Short mmCIF file of C-alpha atoms and ligand atoms in Angstrom, two decimals:
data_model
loop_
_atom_site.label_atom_id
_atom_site.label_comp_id
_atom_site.label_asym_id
_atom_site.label_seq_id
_atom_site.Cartn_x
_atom_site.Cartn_y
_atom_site.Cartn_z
CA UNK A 20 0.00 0.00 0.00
CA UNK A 21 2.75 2.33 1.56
CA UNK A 22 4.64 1.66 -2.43
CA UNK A 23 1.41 2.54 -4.12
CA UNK A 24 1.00 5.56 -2.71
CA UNK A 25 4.81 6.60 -3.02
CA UNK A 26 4.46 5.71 -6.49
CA UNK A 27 1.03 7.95 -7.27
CA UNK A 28 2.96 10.93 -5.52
CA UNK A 29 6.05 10.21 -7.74
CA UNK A 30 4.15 10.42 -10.77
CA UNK A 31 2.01 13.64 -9.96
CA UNK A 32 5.15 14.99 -9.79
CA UNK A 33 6.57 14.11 -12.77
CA UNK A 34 3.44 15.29 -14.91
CA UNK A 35 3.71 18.32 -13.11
CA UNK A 36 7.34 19.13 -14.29
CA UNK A 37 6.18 17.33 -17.64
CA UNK A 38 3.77 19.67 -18.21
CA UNK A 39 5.60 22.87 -16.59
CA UNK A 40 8.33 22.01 -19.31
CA UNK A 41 6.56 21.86 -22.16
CA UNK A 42 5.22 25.54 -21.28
CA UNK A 43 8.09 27.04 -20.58
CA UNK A 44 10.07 25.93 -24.18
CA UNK A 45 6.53 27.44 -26.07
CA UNK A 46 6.82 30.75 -24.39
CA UNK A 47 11.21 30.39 -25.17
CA UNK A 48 9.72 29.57 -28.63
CA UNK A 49 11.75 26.98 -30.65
CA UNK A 50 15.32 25.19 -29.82
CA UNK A 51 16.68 25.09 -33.63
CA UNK A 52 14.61 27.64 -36.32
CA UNK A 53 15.28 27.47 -40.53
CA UNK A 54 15.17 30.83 -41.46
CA UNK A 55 14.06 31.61 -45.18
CA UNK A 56 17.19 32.93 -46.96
CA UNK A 57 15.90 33.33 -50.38
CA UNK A 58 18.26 32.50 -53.64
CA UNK A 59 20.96 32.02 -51.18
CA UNK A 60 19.19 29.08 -49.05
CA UNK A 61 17.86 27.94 -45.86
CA UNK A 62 19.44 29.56 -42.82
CA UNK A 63 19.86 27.51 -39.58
CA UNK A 64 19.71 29.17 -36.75
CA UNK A 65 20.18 27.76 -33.00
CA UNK A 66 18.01 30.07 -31.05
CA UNK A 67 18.31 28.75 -27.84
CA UNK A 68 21.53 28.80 -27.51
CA UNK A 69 21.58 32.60 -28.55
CA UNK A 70 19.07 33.00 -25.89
CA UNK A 71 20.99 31.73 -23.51
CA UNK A 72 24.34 33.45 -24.69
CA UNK A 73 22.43 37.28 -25.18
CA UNK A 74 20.29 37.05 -22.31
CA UNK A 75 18.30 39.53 -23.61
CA UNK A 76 14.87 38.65 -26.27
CA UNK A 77 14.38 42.28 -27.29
CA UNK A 78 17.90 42.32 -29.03
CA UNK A 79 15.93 40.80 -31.61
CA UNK A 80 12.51 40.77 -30.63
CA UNK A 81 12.54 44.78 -30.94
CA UNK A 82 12.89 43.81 -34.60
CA UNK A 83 10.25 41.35 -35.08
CA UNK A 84 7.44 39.76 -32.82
CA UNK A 85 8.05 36.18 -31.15
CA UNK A 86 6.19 34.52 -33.57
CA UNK A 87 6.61 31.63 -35.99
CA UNK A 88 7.71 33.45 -39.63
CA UNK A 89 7.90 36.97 -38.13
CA UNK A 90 10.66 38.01 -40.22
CA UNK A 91 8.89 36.44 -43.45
CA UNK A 92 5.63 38.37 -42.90
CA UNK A 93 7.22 41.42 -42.38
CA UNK A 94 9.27 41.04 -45.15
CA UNK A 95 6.38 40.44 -47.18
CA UNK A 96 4.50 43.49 -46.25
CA UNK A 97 7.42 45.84 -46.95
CA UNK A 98 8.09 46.59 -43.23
CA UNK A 99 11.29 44.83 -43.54
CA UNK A 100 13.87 45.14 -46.03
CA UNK A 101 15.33 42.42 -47.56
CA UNK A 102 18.69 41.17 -45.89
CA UNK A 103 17.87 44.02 -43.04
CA UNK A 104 17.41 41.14 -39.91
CA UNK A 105 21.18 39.37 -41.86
CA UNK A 106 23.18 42.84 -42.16
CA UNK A 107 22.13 45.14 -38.69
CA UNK A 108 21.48 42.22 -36.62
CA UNK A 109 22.72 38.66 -37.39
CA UNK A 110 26.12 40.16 -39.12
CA UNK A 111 26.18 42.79 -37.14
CA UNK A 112 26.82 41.58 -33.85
CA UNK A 113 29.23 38.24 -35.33
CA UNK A 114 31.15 40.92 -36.44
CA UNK A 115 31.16 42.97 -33.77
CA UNK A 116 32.10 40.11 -31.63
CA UNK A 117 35.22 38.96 -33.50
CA UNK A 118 36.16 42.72 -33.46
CA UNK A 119 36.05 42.16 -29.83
CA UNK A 120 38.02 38.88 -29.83
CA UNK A 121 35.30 37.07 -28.22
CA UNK A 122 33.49 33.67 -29.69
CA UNK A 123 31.30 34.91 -32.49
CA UNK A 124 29.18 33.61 -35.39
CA UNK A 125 29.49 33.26 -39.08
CA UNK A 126 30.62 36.20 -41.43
CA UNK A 127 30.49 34.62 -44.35
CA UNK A 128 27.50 33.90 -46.56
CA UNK A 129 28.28 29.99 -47.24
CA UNK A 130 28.21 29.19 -43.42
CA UNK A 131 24.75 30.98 -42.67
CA UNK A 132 23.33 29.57 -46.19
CA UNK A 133 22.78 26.12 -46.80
CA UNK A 134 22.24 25.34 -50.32
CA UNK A 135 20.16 22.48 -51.23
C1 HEC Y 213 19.64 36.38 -31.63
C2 HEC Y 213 18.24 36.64 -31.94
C3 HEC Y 213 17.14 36.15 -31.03
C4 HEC Y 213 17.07 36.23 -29.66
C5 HEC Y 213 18.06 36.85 -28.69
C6 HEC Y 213 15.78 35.64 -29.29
N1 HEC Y 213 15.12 35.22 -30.42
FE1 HEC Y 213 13.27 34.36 -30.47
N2 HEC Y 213 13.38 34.25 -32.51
C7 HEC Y 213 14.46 34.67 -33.27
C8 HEC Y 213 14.20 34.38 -34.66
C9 HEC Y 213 15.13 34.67 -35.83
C10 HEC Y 213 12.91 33.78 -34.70
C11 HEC Y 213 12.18 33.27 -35.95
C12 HEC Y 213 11.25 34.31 -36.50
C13 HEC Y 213 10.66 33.84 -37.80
O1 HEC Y 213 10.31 32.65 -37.92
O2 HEC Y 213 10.51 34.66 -38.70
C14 HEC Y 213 12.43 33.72 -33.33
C15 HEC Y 213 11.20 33.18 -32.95
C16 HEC Y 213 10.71 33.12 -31.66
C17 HEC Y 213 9.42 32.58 -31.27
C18 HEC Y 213 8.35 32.04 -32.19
C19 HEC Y 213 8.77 30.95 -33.09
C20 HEC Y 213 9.09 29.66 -32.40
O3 HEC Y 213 10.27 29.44 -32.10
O4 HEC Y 213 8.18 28.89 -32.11
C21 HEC Y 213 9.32 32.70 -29.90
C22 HEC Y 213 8.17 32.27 -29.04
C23 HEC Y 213 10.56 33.32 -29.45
N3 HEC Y 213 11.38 33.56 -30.54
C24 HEC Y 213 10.83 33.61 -28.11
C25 HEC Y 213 12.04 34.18 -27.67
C26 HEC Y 213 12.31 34.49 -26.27
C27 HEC Y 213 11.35 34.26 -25.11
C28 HEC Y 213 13.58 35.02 -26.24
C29 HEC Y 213 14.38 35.47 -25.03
C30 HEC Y 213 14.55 34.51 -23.96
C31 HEC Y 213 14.09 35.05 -27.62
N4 HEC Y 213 13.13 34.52 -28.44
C32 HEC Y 213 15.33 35.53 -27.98
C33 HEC Y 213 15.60 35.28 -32.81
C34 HEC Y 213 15.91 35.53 -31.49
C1 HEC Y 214 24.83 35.32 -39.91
C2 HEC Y 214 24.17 34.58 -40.94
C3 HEC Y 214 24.18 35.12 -42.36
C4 HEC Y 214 25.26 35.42 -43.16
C5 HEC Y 214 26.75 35.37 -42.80
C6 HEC Y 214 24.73 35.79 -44.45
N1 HEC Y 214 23.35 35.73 -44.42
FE1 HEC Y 214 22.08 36.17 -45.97
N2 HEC Y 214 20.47 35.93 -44.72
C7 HEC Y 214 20.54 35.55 -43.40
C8 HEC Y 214 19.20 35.61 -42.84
C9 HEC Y 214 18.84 35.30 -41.40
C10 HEC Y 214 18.32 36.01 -43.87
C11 HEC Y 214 16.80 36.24 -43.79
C12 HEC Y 214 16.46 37.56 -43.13
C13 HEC Y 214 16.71 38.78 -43.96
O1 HEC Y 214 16.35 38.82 -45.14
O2 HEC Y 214 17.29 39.76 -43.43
C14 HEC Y 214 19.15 36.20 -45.06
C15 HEC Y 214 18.66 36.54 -46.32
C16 HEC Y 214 19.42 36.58 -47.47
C17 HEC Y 214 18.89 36.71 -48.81
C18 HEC Y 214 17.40 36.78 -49.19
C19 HEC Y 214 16.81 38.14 -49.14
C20 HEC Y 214 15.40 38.10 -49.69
O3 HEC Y 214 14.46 38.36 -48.96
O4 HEC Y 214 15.25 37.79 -50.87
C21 HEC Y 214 19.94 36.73 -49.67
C22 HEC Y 214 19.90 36.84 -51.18
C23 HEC Y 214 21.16 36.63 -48.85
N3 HEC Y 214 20.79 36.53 -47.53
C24 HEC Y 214 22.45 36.64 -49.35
C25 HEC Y 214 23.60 36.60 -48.57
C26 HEC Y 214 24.96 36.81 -49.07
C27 HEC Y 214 25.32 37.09 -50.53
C28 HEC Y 214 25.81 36.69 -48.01
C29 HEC Y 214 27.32 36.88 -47.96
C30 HEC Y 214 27.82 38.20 -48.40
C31 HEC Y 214 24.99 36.39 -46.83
N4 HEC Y 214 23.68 36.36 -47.22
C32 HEC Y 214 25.49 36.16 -45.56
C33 HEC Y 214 21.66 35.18 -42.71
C34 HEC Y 214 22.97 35.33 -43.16
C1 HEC Y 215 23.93 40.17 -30.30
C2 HEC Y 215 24.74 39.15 -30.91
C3 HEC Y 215 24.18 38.13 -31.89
C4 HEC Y 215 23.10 38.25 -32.73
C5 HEC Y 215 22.13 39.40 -32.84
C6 HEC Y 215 23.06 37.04 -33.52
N1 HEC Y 215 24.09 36.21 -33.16
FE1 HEC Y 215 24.56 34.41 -34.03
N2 HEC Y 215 26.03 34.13 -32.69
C7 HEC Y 215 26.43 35.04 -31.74
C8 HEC Y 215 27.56 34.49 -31.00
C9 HEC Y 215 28.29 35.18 -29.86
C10 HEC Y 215 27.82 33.22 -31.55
C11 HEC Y 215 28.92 32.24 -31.15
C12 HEC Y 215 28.44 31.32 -30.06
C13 HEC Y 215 29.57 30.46 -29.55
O1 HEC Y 215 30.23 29.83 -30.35
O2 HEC Y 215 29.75 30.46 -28.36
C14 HEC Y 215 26.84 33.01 -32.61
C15 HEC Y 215 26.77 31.86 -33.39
C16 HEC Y 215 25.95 31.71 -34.49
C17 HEC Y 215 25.93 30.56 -35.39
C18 HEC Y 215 26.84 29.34 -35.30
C19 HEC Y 215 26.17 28.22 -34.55
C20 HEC Y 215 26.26 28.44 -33.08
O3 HEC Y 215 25.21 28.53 -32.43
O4 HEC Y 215 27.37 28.54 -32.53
C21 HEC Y 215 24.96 30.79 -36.32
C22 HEC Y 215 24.56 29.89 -37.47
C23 HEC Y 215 24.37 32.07 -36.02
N3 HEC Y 215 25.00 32.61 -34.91
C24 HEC Y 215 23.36 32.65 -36.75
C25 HEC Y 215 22.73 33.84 -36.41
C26 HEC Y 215 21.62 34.41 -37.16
C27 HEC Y 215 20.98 33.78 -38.39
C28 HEC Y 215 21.26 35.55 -36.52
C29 HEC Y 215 20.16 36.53 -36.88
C30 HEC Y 215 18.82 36.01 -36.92
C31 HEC Y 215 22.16 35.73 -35.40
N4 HEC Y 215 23.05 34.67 -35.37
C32 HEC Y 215 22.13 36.79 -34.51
C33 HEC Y 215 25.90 36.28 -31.52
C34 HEC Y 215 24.80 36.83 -32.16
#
């Protein structure tokens, strides 16, 4: 009896970090994200791990809303230039971060661009 009810109290618990989890990474949005890159091709991008490294969303949430093809809608309504999220904020701050001899990102268009 004493097992059985160890057991029911283990597994409450457990669903409620299950479920607690599964929150939390919708609100962080998506671990890995393909970003459309036009002629050039697909652009992977590892967005938690920028999370975790910035800190701070709104360095490119001021940019575009946290939502799934932000970038692509605004794009599409003429809000956004073309190659304006690539050049002032992806290439922007890999380059900025080299300058500063710290680990930084790609610079060059073949290791942001996967053609197919
Ligand atoms: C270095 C840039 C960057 C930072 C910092 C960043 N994001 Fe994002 N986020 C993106 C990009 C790029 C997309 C994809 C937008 C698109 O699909 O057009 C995105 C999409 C999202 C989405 C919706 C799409 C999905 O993944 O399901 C959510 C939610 C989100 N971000 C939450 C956050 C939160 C919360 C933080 C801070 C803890 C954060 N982001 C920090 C770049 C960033
Ligand atoms: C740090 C990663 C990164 C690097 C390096 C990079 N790009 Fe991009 N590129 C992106 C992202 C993200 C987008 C989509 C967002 C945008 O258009 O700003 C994009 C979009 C594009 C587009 C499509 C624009 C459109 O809407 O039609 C072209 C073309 C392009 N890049 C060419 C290049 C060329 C050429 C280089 C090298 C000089 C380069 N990219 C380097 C990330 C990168
Ligand atoms: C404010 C700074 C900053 C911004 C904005 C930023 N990055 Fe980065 N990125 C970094 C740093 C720092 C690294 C190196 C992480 C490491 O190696 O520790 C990195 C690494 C990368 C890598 C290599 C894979 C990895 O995670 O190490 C890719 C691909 C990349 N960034 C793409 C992008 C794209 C696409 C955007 C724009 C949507 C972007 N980054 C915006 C700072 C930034």
């Amino acid at each position: 009896m004493k097992k059985i009810v160890l057991f029911l109290i283990g597994l409450t618990m457990f669903c409620t970090f299950a479920v607690a989890g599964t929150v939390a990474d919708q609100t962080k949005g998506a671990k890995e994200l393909k970003l459309n890159g036009g002629s050039k091709g697909e652009v992977s991008f590892t967005h938690f791990k920028h999370q975790e490294r910035l800190g701070d969303c709104n360095i490119c949430h001021s940019f575009f809303p946290k939502s799934p093809g932000a970038v692509e809608a605004l794009k599409q309504k003429g809000d956004l230039k073309k190659k304006h999220i690539m050049n002032k904020l992806c290439i922007k701050c890999h380059k900025a971060e080299k300058k500063a001899g710290k680990s930084y990102g790609p610079v060059t268009c073949s290791k942001c661009h996967i053609r197919k």
